mmCIF file with all atom_site columns, C-alpha atoms in Angstrom:
data_model
loop_
_atom_site.group_PDB
_atom_site.id
_atom_site.type_symbol
_atom_site.label_atom_id
_atom_site.label_alt_id
_atom_site.label_comp_id
_atom_site.label_asym_id
_atom_site.label_entity_id
_atom_site.label_seq_id
_atom_site.pdbx_PDB_ins_code
_atom_site.Cartn_x
_atom_site.Cartn_y
_atom_site.Cartn_z
_atom_site.occupancy
_atom_site.B_iso_or_equiv
_atom_site.pdbx_formal_charge
_atom_site.auth_seq_id
_atom_site.auth_comp_id
_atom_site.auth_asym_id
_atom_site.auth_atom_id
_atom_site.pdbx_PDB_model_num
ATOM 1   C CA . MET A 1 1   ? 0.984   5.090   24.333  1.00 0.00 ? 20  MET A CA 1
ATOM 2   C CA . THR A 1 2   ? -1.030  2.902   22.329  1.00 0.00 ? 21  THR A CA 1
ATOM 3   C CA . VAL A 1 3   ? -1.482  2.759   18.370  1.00 0.00 ? 22  VAL A CA 1
ATOM 4   C CA . THR A 1 4   ? -4.005  4.629   16.955  1.00 0.00 ? 23  THR A CA 1
ATOM 5   C CA . ASP A 1 5   ? -5.595  4.805   13.224  1.00 0.00 ? 24  ASP A CA 1
ATOM 6   C CA . GLU A 1 6   ? -4.024  8.245   11.899  1.00 0.00 ? 25  GLU A CA 1
ATOM 7   C CA . GLU A 1 7   ? -0.574  7.242   13.357  1.00 0.00 ? 26  GLU A CA 1
ATOM 8   C CA . VAL A 1 8   ? -0.519  3.586   11.502  1.00 0.00 ? 27  VAL A CA 1
ATOM 9   C CA . SER A 1 9   ? -0.250  5.919   8.185   1.00 0.00 ? 28  SER A CA 1
ATOM 10  C CA . ALA A 1 10  ? 2.212   6.511   6.290   1.00 0.00 ? 29  ALA A CA 1
ATOM 11  C CA . PRO A 1 11  ? 3.819   10.394  4.813   1.00 0.00 ? 30  PRO A CA 1
ATOM 12  C CA . ASP A 1 12  ? 0.117   11.308  3.154   1.00 0.00 ? 31  ASP A CA 1
ATOM 13  C CA . THR A 1 13  ? 0.084   10.750  -0.157  1.00 0.00 ? 32  THR A CA 1
ATOM 14  C CA . SER A 1 14  ? -3.780  10.400  -0.425  1.00 0.00 ? 33  SER A CA 1
ATOM 15  C CA . THR A 1 15  ? -5.676  13.269  -1.451  1.00 0.00 ? 34  THR A CA 1
ATOM 16  C CA . ALA A 1 16  ? -9.549  14.486  -0.165  1.00 0.00 ? 35  ALA A CA 1
ATOM 17  C CA . PRO A 1 17  ? -12.360 12.305  -1.712  1.00 0.00 ? 36  PRO A CA 1
ATOM 18  C CA . GLY A 1 18  ? -14.300 14.489  -4.116  1.00 0.00 ? 37  GLY A CA 1
ATOM 19  C CA . ALA A 1 19  ? -9.629  15.113  -5.355  1.00 0.00 ? 38  ALA A CA 1
ATOM 20  C CA . ALA A 1 20  ? -9.565  11.657  -5.578  1.00 0.00 ? 39  ALA A CA 1
ATOM 21  C CA . ASP A 1 21  ? -12.347 10.934  -7.867  1.00 0.00 ? 40  ASP A CA 1
ATOM 22  C CA . GLU A 1 22  ? -10.920 14.166  -9.842  1.00 0.00 ? 41  GLU A CA 1
ATOM 23  C CA . VAL A 1 23  ? -7.758  12.846  -10.247 1.00 0.00 ? 42  VAL A CA 1
ATOM 24  C CA . ALA A 1 24  ? -9.549  9.006   -11.067 1.00 0.00 ? 43  ALA A CA 1
ATOM 25  C CA . ALA A 1 25  ? -11.249 11.018  -13.865 1.00 0.00 ? 44  ALA A CA 1
ATOM 26  C CA . GLN A 1 26  ? -8.078  12.555  -15.507 1.00 0.00 ? 45  GLN A CA 1
ATOM 27  C CA . VAL A 1 27  ? -6.390  8.867   -15.945 1.00 0.00 ? 46  VAL A CA 1
ATOM 28  C CA . VAL A 1 28  ? -9.196  7.376   -17.083 1.00 0.00 ? 47  VAL A CA 1
ATOM 29  C CA . THR A 1 29  ? -9.855  10.008  -20.368 1.00 0.00 ? 48  THR A CA 1
ATOM 30  C CA . ALA A 1 30  ? -6.160  10.380  -20.568 1.00 0.00 ? 49  ALA A CA 1
ATOM 31  C CA . LEU A 1 31  ? -6.106  6.182   -21.284 1.00 0.00 ? 50  LEU A CA 1
ATOM 32  C CA . ALA A 1 32  ? -9.471  6.462   -23.253 1.00 0.00 ? 51  ALA A CA 1
ATOM 33  C CA . ARG A 1 33  ? -7.086  9.077   -25.508 1.00 0.00 ? 52  ARG A CA 1
ATOM 34  C CA . ASP A 1 34  ? -3.985  7.179   -25.522 1.00 0.00 ? 53  ASP A CA 1
ATOM 35  C CA . LEU A 1 35  ? -2.477  4.686   -23.642 1.00 0.00 ? 54  LEU A CA 1
ATOM 36  C CA . ASP A 1 36  ? 0.800   5.376   -23.667 1.00 0.00 ? 55  ASP A CA 1
ATOM 37  C CA . HIS A 1 37  ? 0.429   9.158   -22.550 1.00 0.00 ? 56  HIS A CA 1
ATOM 38  C CA . GLY A 1 38  ? -2.328  8.190   -20.307 1.00 0.00 ? 57  GLY A CA 1
ATOM 39  C CA . PHE A 1 39  ? -0.304  5.693   -18.361 1.00 0.00 ? 58  PHE A CA 1
ATOM 40  C CA . THR A 1 40  ? 1.966   8.181   -17.675 1.00 0.00 ? 59  THR A CA 1
ATOM 41  C CA . VAL A 1 41  ? -0.529  9.895   -16.209 1.00 0.00 ? 60  VAL A CA 1
ATOM 42  C CA . LEU A 1 42  ? -1.870  7.160   -14.558 1.00 0.00 ? 61  LEU A CA 1
ATOM 43  C CA . TYR A 1 43  ? 1.752   6.604   -12.650 1.00 0.00 ? 62  TYR A CA 1
ATOM 44  C CA . ASP A 1 44  ? 2.464   10.065  -11.527 1.00 0.00 ? 63  ASP A CA 1
ATOM 45  C CA . ALA A 1 45  ? -0.784  9.827   -9.727  1.00 0.00 ? 64  ALA A CA 1
ATOM 46  C CA . TYR A 1 46  ? -0.568  6.595   -8.454  1.00 0.00 ? 65  TYR A CA 1
ATOM 47  C CA . ARG A 1 47  ? 3.590   5.583   -8.384  1.00 0.00 ? 66  ARG A CA 1
ATOM 48  C CA . GLY A 1 48  ? 3.629   7.127   -4.866  1.00 0.00 ? 67  GLY A CA 1
ATOM 49  C CA . ALA A 1 49  ? 0.414   5.434   -3.135  1.00 0.00 ? 68  ALA A CA 1
ATOM 50  C CA . VAL A 1 50  ? 1.326   2.007   -4.461  1.00 0.00 ? 69  VAL A CA 1
ATOM 51  C CA . PHE A 1 51  ? 4.668   1.846   -3.064  1.00 0.00 ? 70  PHE A CA 1
ATOM 52  C CA . SER A 1 52  ? 4.055   3.277   0.273   1.00 0.00 ? 71  SER A CA 1
ATOM 53  C CA . THR A 1 53  ? 1.119   0.405   0.248   1.00 0.00 ? 72  THR A CA 1
ATOM 54  C CA . ALA A 1 54  ? 4.102   -2.572  -1.308  1.00 0.00 ? 73  ALA A CA 1
ATOM 55  C CA . LEU A 1 55  ? 6.504   -1.068  1.654   1.00 0.00 ? 74  LEU A CA 1
ATOM 56  C CA . ARG A 1 56  ? 4.292   -1.657  4.778   1.00 0.00 ? 75  ARG A CA 1
ATOM 57  C CA . LEU A 1 57  ? 3.044   -5.158  2.776   1.00 0.00 ? 76  LEU A CA 1
ATOM 58  C CA . CYS A 1 58  ? 6.401   -6.430  2.359   1.00 0.00 ? 77  CYS A CA 1
ATOM 59  C CA . GLY A 1 59  ? 8.240   -4.447  5.105   1.00 0.00 ? 78  GLY A CA 1
ATOM 60  C CA . ARG A 1 60  ? 11.604  -4.287  2.942   1.00 0.00 ? 79  ARG A CA 1
ATOM 61  C CA . TRP A 1 61  ? 12.580  -1.043  0.571   1.00 0.00 ? 80  TRP A CA 1
ATOM 62  C CA . ALA A 1 62  ? 13.685  -3.582  -2.453  1.00 0.00 ? 81  ALA A CA 1
ATOM 63  C CA . GLU A 1 63  ? 11.065  -5.476  -2.245  1.00 0.00 ? 82  GLU A CA 1
ATOM 64  C CA . ALA A 1 64  ? 8.887   -3.165  -2.704  1.00 0.00 ? 83  ALA A CA 1
ATOM 65  C CA . GLU A 1 65  ? 10.527  -1.262  -5.817  1.00 0.00 ? 84  GLU A CA 1
ATOM 66  C CA . ASP A 1 66  ? 10.151  -4.405  -7.260  1.00 0.00 ? 85  ASP A CA 1
ATOM 67  C CA . LEU A 1 67  ? 6.422   -5.050  -6.580  1.00 0.00 ? 86  LEU A CA 1
ATOM 68  C CA . ALA A 1 68  ? 5.793   -1.499  -7.430  1.00 0.00 ? 87  ALA A CA 1
ATOM 69  C CA . ALA A 1 69  ? 7.117   -1.972  -10.382 1.00 0.00 ? 88  ALA A CA 1
ATOM 70  C CA . GLU A 1 70  ? 5.974   -5.045  -11.525 1.00 0.00 ? 89  GLU A CA 1
ATOM 71  C CA . ALA A 1 71  ? 2.567   -3.796  -10.601 1.00 0.00 ? 90  ALA A CA 1
ATOM 72  C CA . PHE A 1 72  ? 2.607   -0.944  -13.119 1.00 0.00 ? 91  PHE A CA 1
ATOM 73  C CA . LEU A 1 73  ? 4.137   -3.302  -15.582 1.00 0.00 ? 92  LEU A CA 1
ATOM 74  C CA . ARG A 1 74  ? 1.581   -5.894  -15.535 1.00 0.00 ? 93  ARG A CA 1
ATOM 75  C CA . ALA A 1 75  ? -1.255  -2.936  -15.409 1.00 0.00 ? 94  ALA A CA 1
ATOM 76  C CA . TYR A 1 76  ? 0.346   -1.322  -18.704 1.00 0.00 ? 95  TYR A CA 1
ATOM 77  C CA . ARG A 1 77  ? 0.400   -5.171  -20.650 1.00 0.00 ? 96  ARG A CA 1
ATOM 78  C CA . ALA A 1 78  ? -3.438  -5.504  -19.133 1.00 0.00 ? 97  ALA A CA 1
ATOM 79  C CA . LEU A 1 79  ? -4.544  -2.257  -20.571 1.00 0.00 ? 98  LEU A CA 1
ATOM 80  C CA . ALA A 1 80  ? -3.094  -2.785  -23.745 1.00 0.00 ? 99  ALA A CA 1
ATOM 81  C CA . GLY A 1 81  ? -5.973  -4.913  -24.326 1.00 0.00 ? 100 GLY A CA 1
ATOM 82  C CA . TYR A 1 82  ? -8.415  -3.336  -22.722 1.00 0.00 ? 101 TYR A CA 1
ATOM 83  C CA . GLY A 1 83  ? -11.056 -1.276  -24.938 1.00 0.00 ? 102 GLY A CA 1
ATOM 84  C CA . THR A 1 84  ? -12.536 2.037   -24.718 1.00 0.00 ? 103 THR A CA 1
ATOM 85  C CA . GLY A 1 85  ? -15.920 0.503   -23.048 1.00 0.00 ? 104 GLY A CA 1
ATOM 86  C CA . ARG A 1 86  ? -13.371 -1.464  -20.100 1.00 0.00 ? 105 ARG A CA 1
ATOM 87  C CA . ILE A 1 87  ? -11.088 1.418   -19.377 1.00 0.00 ? 106 ILE A CA 1
ATOM 88  C CA . ALA A 1 88  ? -14.479 3.723   -18.995 1.00 0.00 ? 107 ALA A CA 1
ATOM 89  C CA . GLU A 1 89  ? -15.412 1.670   -16.456 1.00 0.00 ? 108 GLU A CA 1
ATOM 90  C CA . LEU A 1 90  ? -12.050 1.360   -14.781 1.00 0.00 ? 109 LEU A CA 1
ATOM 91  C CA . ARG A 1 91  ? -11.297 2.521   -10.672 1.00 0.00 ? 110 ARG A CA 1
ATOM 92  C CA . PRO A 1 92  ? -7.252  3.100   -11.164 1.00 0.00 ? 111 PRO A CA 1
ATOM 93  C CA . ARG A 1 93  ? -6.358  3.719   -8.081  1.00 0.00 ? 112 ARG A CA 1
ATOM 94  C CA . ALA A 1 94  ? -8.356  0.057   -6.733  1.00 0.00 ? 113 ALA A CA 1
ATOM 95  C CA . TRP A 1 95  ? -7.535  -1.886  -9.786  1.00 0.00 ? 114 TRP A CA 1
ATOM 96  C CA . LEU A 1 96  ? -3.919  -1.237  -9.567  1.00 0.00 ? 115 LEU A CA 1
ATOM 97  C CA . LEU A 1 97  ? -3.698  -1.798  -5.561  1.00 0.00 ? 116 LEU A CA 1
ATOM 98  C CA . THR A 1 98  ? -5.488  -5.135  -6.611  1.00 0.00 ? 117 THR A CA 1
ATOM 99  C CA . ILE A 1 99  ? -2.543  -6.088  -8.920  1.00 0.00 ? 118 ILE A CA 1
ATOM 100 C CA . LEU A 1 100 ? -0.495  -5.516  -5.978  1.00 0.00 ? 119 LEU A CA 1
ATOM 101 C CA . MET A 1 101 ? -1.859  -6.988  -3.573  1.00 0.00 ? 120 MET A CA 1
ATOM 102 C CA . ASN A 1 102 ? -2.057  -9.948  -5.505  1.00 0.00 ? 121 ASN A CA 1
ATOM 103 C CA . LEU A 1 103 ? 1.460   -9.649  -6.130  1.00 0.00 ? 122 LEU A CA 1
ATOM 104 C CA . TRP A 1 104 ? 2.248   -9.371  -2.822  1.00 0.00 ? 123 TRP A CA 1
ATOM 105 C CA . ARG A 1 105 ? -0.139  -12.565 -1.771  1.00 0.00 ? 124 ARG A CA 1
ATOM 106 C CA . ASN A 1 106 ? 1.693   -14.402 -4.972  1.00 0.00 ? 125 ASN A CA 1
ATOM 107 C CA . SER A 1 107 ? 5.278   -13.561 -3.296  1.00 0.00 ? 126 SER A CA 1
ATOM 108 C CA . ARG A 1 108 ? 4.715   -14.734 0.415   1.00 0.00 ? 127 ARG A CA 1
ATOM 109 C CA . ARG A 1 109 ? 3.499   -17.956 -1.103  1.00 0.00 ? 128 ARG A CA 1
ATOM 110 C CA . GLY A 1 110 ? 7.153   -18.175 -2.945  1.00 0.00 ? 129 GLY A CA 1
ATOM 111 C CA . ALA A 1 111 ? 8.929   -16.913 0.240   1.00 0.00 ? 130 ALA A CA 1
ATOM 112 C CA . ALA A 1 112 ? 10.129  -20.624 1.364   1.00 0.00 ? 131 ALA A CA 1
ATOM 113 C CA . ARG A 1 113 ? 11.776  -21.386 -2.210  1.00 0.00 ? 132 ARG A CA 1
ATOM 114 C CA . ARG A 1 114 ? 13.789  -18.094 -1.369  1.00 0.00 ? 133 ARG A CA 1
ATOM 115 C CA . PRO A 1 115 ? 16.913  -16.541 0.486   1.00 0.00 ? 134 PRO A CA 1
ATOM 116 C CA . PRO A 1 116 ? 15.566  -14.837 3.303   1.00 0.00 ? 135 PRO A CA 1
ATOM 117 C CA . PRO A 1 117 ? 15.256  -11.114 3.130   1.00 0.00 ? 136 PRO A CA 1
ATOM 118 C CA . GLY A 1 118 ? 17.147  -8.272  3.986   1.00 0.00 ? 137 GLY A CA 1
ATOM 119 C CA . PRO A 1 119 ? 16.915  -7.283  7.700   1.00 0.00 ? 138 PRO A CA 1
ATOM 120 C CA . LEU A 1 120 ? 14.019  -4.261  8.921   1.00 0.00 ? 139 LEU A CA 1
ATOM 121 C CA . GLU A 1 121 ? 15.911  -1.955  9.406   1.00 0.00 ? 140 GLU A CA 1
ATOM 122 C CA . ASN A 1 122 ? 16.847  -1.737  5.630   1.00 0.00 ? 141 ASN A CA 1
ATOM 123 C CA . ALA A 1 123 ? 12.884  -0.611  5.185   1.00 0.00 ? 142 ALA A CA 1
ATOM 124 C CA . PRO A 1 124 ? 12.483  3.433   6.328   1.00 0.00 ? 143 PRO A CA 1
ATOM 125 C CA . ASP A 1 125 ? 10.020  5.567   4.718   1.00 0.00 ? 144 ASP A CA 1
ATOM 126 C CA . PRO A 1 126 ? 10.306  7.153   1.451   1.00 0.00 ? 145 PRO A CA 1
ATOM 127 C CA . ALA A 1 127 ? 12.457  10.810  2.287   1.00 0.00 ? 146 ALA A CA 1
ATOM 128 C CA . ASP A 1 128 ? 11.048  14.070  2.258   1.00 0.00 ? 147 ASP A CA 1
ATOM 129 C CA . PRO A 1 129 ? 13.402  16.523  1.008   1.00 0.00 ? 148 PRO A CA 1
ATOM 130 C CA . ALA A 1 130 ? 12.188  18.842  2.850   1.00 0.00 ? 149 ALA A CA 1
ATOM 131 C CA . GLU A 1 131 ? 12.427  17.639  6.205   1.00 0.00 ? 150 GLU A CA 1
ATOM 132 C CA . GLY A 1 132 ? 15.156  18.021  9.149   1.00 0.00 ? 151 GLY A CA 1
ATOM 133 C CA . VAL A 1 133 ? 17.622  15.706  10.146  1.00 0.00 ? 152 VAL A CA 1
ATOM 134 C CA . GLU A 1 134 ? 16.216  15.194  13.916  1.00 0.00 ? 153 GLU A CA 1
ATOM 135 C CA . ALA A 1 135 ? 12.810  14.808  12.547  1.00 0.00 ? 154 ALA A CA 1
ATOM 136 C CA . ALA A 1 136 ? 14.349  12.288  9.919   1.00 0.00 ? 155 ALA A CA 1
ATOM 137 C CA . ALA A 1 137 ? 15.856  10.367  11.782  1.00 0.00 ? 156 ALA A CA 1
ATOM 138 C CA . ALA A 1 138 ? 12.341  10.117  14.180  1.00 0.00 ? 157 ALA A CA 1
ATOM 139 C CA . ARG A 1 139 ? 10.545  8.649   11.146  1.00 0.00 ? 158 ARG A CA 1
ATOM 140 C CA . HIS A 1 140 ? 13.422  5.937   10.370  1.00 0.00 ? 159 HIS A CA 1
ATOM 141 C CA . GLU A 1 141 ? 12.872  4.546   13.586  1.00 0.00 ? 160 GLU A CA 1
ATOM 142 C CA . THR A 1 142 ? 8.898   5.027   14.096  1.00 0.00 ? 161 THR A CA 1
ATOM 143 C CA . GLY A 1 143 ? 8.698   3.421   9.854   1.00 0.00 ? 162 GLY A CA 1
ATOM 144 C CA . ARG A 1 144 ? 11.232  0.397   11.030  1.00 0.00 ? 163 ARG A CA 1
ATOM 145 C CA . GLU A 1 145 ? 9.133   -0.473  14.019  1.00 0.00 ? 164 GLU A CA 1
ATOM 146 C CA . LEU A 1 146 ? 5.734   -0.157  12.522  1.00 0.00 ? 165 LEU A CA 1
ATOM 147 C CA . ALA A 1 147 ? 7.261   -2.575  9.466   1.00 0.00 ? 166 ALA A CA 1
ATOM 148 C CA . GLY A 1 148 ? 8.293   -5.459  12.410  1.00 0.00 ? 167 GLY A CA 1
ATOM 149 C CA . LEU A 1 149 ? 4.618   -4.564  13.811  1.00 0.00 ? 168 LEU A CA 1
ATOM 150 C CA . LEU A 1 150 ? 2.845   -4.864  10.891  1.00 0.00 ? 169 LEU A CA 1
ATOM 151 C CA . GLU A 1 151 ? 4.348   -8.884  9.578   1.00 0.00 ? 170 GLU A CA 1
ATOM 152 C CA . LYS A 1 152 ? 3.071   -9.862  12.531  1.00 0.00 ? 171 LYS A CA 1
ATOM 153 C CA . LEU A 1 153 ? -0.179  -9.351  11.416  1.00 0.00 ? 172 LEU A CA 1
ATOM 154 C CA . PRO A 1 154 ? -2.375  -12.307 9.672   1.00 0.00 ? 173 PRO A CA 1
ATOM 155 C CA . GLU A 1 155 ? -2.325  -11.300 6.114   1.00 0.00 ? 174 GLU A CA 1
ATOM 156 C CA . ALA A 1 156 ? -6.035  -10.207 5.769   1.00 0.00 ? 175 ALA A CA 1
ATOM 157 C CA . GLN A 1 157 ? -5.785  -8.029  8.684   1.00 0.00 ? 176 GLN A CA 1
ATOM 158 C CA . ARG A 1 158 ? -2.214  -6.309  7.550   1.00 0.00 ? 177 ARG A CA 1
ATOM 159 C CA . ALA A 1 159 ? -3.617  -5.764  4.088   1.00 0.00 ? 178 ALA A CA 1
ATOM 160 C CA . ALA A 1 160 ? -6.703  -4.316  5.596   1.00 0.00 ? 179 ALA A CA 1
ATOM 161 C CA . VAL A 1 161 ? -5.064  -2.087  7.510   1.00 0.00 ? 180 VAL A CA 1
ATOM 162 C CA . VAL A 1 162 ? -2.008  -0.811  4.863   1.00 0.00 ? 181 VAL A CA 1
ATOM 163 C CA . LEU A 1 163 ? -5.144  -0.402  2.513   1.00 0.00 ? 182 LEU A CA 1
ATOM 164 C CA . ARG A 1 164 ? -7.127  1.565   4.666   1.00 0.00 ? 183 ARG A CA 1
ATOM 165 C CA . HIS A 1 165 ? -4.411  3.801   6.985   1.00 0.00 ? 184 HIS A CA 1
ATOM 166 C CA . VAL A 1 166 ? -1.294  3.867   3.740   1.00 0.00 ? 185 VAL A CA 1
ATOM 167 C CA . ALA A 1 167 ? -3.026  4.171   0.580   1.00 0.00 ? 186 ALA A CA 1
ATOM 168 C CA . ASP A 1 168 ? -5.825  5.757   2.150   1.00 0.00 ? 187 ASP A CA 1
ATOM 169 C CA . LEU A 1 169 ? -8.389  3.826   0.450   1.00 0.00 ? 188 LEU A CA 1
ATOM 170 C CA . PRO A 1 170 ? -12.600 4.406   1.642   1.00 0.00 ? 189 PRO A CA 1
ATOM 171 C CA . ILE A 1 171 ? -13.496 1.098   3.279   1.00 0.00 ? 190 ILE A CA 1
ATOM 172 C CA . ALA A 1 172 ? -15.744 0.640   -0.110  1.00 0.00 ? 191 ALA A CA 1
ATOM 173 C CA . GLU A 1 173 ? -12.238 0.604   -2.289  1.00 0.00 ? 192 GLU A CA 1
ATOM 174 C CA . ILE A 1 174 ? -11.050 -2.695  0.014   1.00 0.00 ? 193 ILE A CA 1
ATOM 175 C CA . ALA A 1 175 ? -13.778 -4.286  0.102   1.00 0.00 ? 194 ALA A CA 1
ATOM 176 C CA . VAL A 1 176 ? -13.192 -4.306  -4.303  1.00 0.00 ? 195 VAL A CA 1
ATOM 177 C CA . VAL A 1 177 ? -9.187  -4.665  -3.699  1.00 0.00 ? 196 VAL A CA 1
ATOM 178 C CA . LEU A 1 178 ? -9.688  -7.629  -1.640  1.00 0.00 ? 197 LEU A CA 1
ATOM 179 C CA . ALA A 1 179 ? -13.021 -9.069  -2.841  1.00 0.00 ? 198 ALA A CA 1
ATOM 180 C CA . VAL A 1 180 ? -14.494 -9.291  0.390   1.00 0.00 ? 199 VAL A CA 1
ATOM 181 C CA . PRO A 1 181 ? -17.920 -7.579  1.688   1.00 0.00 ? 200 PRO A CA 1
ATOM 182 C CA . GLU A 1 182 ? -17.689 -3.621  3.322   1.00 0.00 ? 201 GLU A CA 1
ATOM 183 C CA . GLY A 1 183 ? -18.623 -6.030  6.876   1.00 0.00 ? 202 GLY A CA 1
ATOM 184 C CA . THR A 1 184 ? -15.711 -7.897  6.222   1.00 0.00 ? 203 THR A CA 1
ATOM 185 C CA . VAL A 1 185 ? -12.525 -5.152  6.040   1.00 0.00 ? 204 VAL A CA 1
ATOM 186 C CA . LYS A 1 186 ? -14.105 -3.413  8.971   1.00 0.00 ? 205 LYS A CA 1
ATOM 187 C CA . SER A 1 187 ? -13.414 -6.211  10.964  1.00 0.00 ? 206 SER A CA 1
ATOM 188 C CA . HIS A 1 188 ? -9.966  -7.312  9.525   1.00 0.00 ? 207 HIS A CA 1
ATOM 189 C CA . ILE A 1 189 ? -9.261  -3.693  10.380  1.00 0.00 ? 208 ILE A CA 1
ATOM 190 C CA . SER A 1 190 ? -10.662 -3.524  13.650  1.00 0.00 ? 209 SER A CA 1
ATOM 191 C CA . ARG A 1 191 ? -8.808  -6.042  14.494  1.00 0.00 ? 210 ARG A CA 1
ATOM 192 C CA . GLY A 1 192 ? -5.523  -5.571  12.855  1.00 0.00 ? 211 GLY A CA 1
ATOM 193 C CA . LEU A 1 193 ? -5.103  -2.016  14.763  1.00 0.00 ? 212 LEU A CA 1
ATOM 194 C CA . ALA A 1 194 ? -6.138  -3.912  18.191  1.00 0.00 ? 213 ALA A CA 1
ATOM 195 C CA . ARG A 1 195 ? -3.039  -6.099  17.562  1.00 0.00 ? 214 ARG A CA 1
ATOM 196 C CA . LEU A 1 196 ? -1.143  -3.592  16.725  1.00 0.00 ? 215 LEU A CA 1
ATOM 197 C CA . ARG A 1 197 ? -1.898  -2.003  20.035  1.00 0.00 ? 216 ARG A CA 1
ATOM 198 C CA . LYS A 1 198 ? -1.398  -4.985  21.611  1.00 0.00 ? 217 LYS A CA 1
ATOM 199 C CA . LEU A 1 199 ? 1.938   -6.104  20.084  1.00 0.00 ? 218 LEU A CA 1
ATOM 200 C CA . HIS A 1 200 ? 3.233   -2.617  20.547  1.00 0.00 ? 219 HIS A CA 1
ATOM 201 C CA . THR A 1 201 ? 2.094   -2.386  24.499  1.00 0.00 ? 220 THR A CA 1
ATOM 202 C CA . THR A 1 202 ? 3.704   -6.218  24.959  1.00 0.00 ? 221 THR A CA 1
ATOM 203 C CA . GLN A 1 203 ? 7.490   -5.152  23.318  1.00 0.00 ? 222 GLN A CA 1
ATOM 204 C CA . GLY A 1 204 ? 7.537   -1.932  25.238  1.00 0.00 ? 223 GLY A CA 1
ATOM 205 C CA . ALA A 1 205 ? 8.294   0.114   22.197  1.00 0.00 ? 224 ALA A CA 1
ATOM 206 C CA . PRO A 1 206 ? 9.932   3.083   23.190  1.00 0.00 ? 225 PRO A CA 1
ATOM 207 C CA . HIS A 1 207 ? 8.945   4.801   19.815  1.00 0.00 ? 226 HIS A CA 1
ATOM 208 C CA . ALA A 1 208 ? 4.789   5.726   19.566  1.00 0.00 ? 227 ALA A CA 1
ATOM 209 C CA . PHE A 1 209 ? 2.747   5.289   16.258  1.00 0.00 ? 228 PHE A CA 1
#
């Protein structure tokens, strides 16, 4: 069975386009009124998307937690220096994921200076308390295998695929996060998915994505 667009996605933490715009407007309004309360609203709205994206980018739970925490910390520090005009123009989800993406890239550049990370087996998908034991076990295997395949993608393709199919960003927002034209984003996603399918077939993986 081949890798499909839908099967690349992590557990759904996104909202429909209209609802996403409404959430963003609520976050921006809250930030403009009061930084501390607004930041709580920002965190509650996007912590799932930021962590899931970090987990699929780095493939390891502890590292994803660190990246997500650092992204929110840097976001808070930046917001403290923003005026109301700049906050009003903020696209909070894309902005947060841009911070996360920069942190991930920097962590990859410094990886050679750090001890080897733990195995991918320590990076399951976030647990769903309502999920049955058998379903959780199957999802854990799928998540572990997918993390291994994503790790083999070139950085640009991996970032584009994760932002589209894990963070569920539209092409226009991914272009903002990656600072590349929309056509380049579409190319990275197409090539990344094609490579995932090829890797999946080559490895003879027992689980579908």
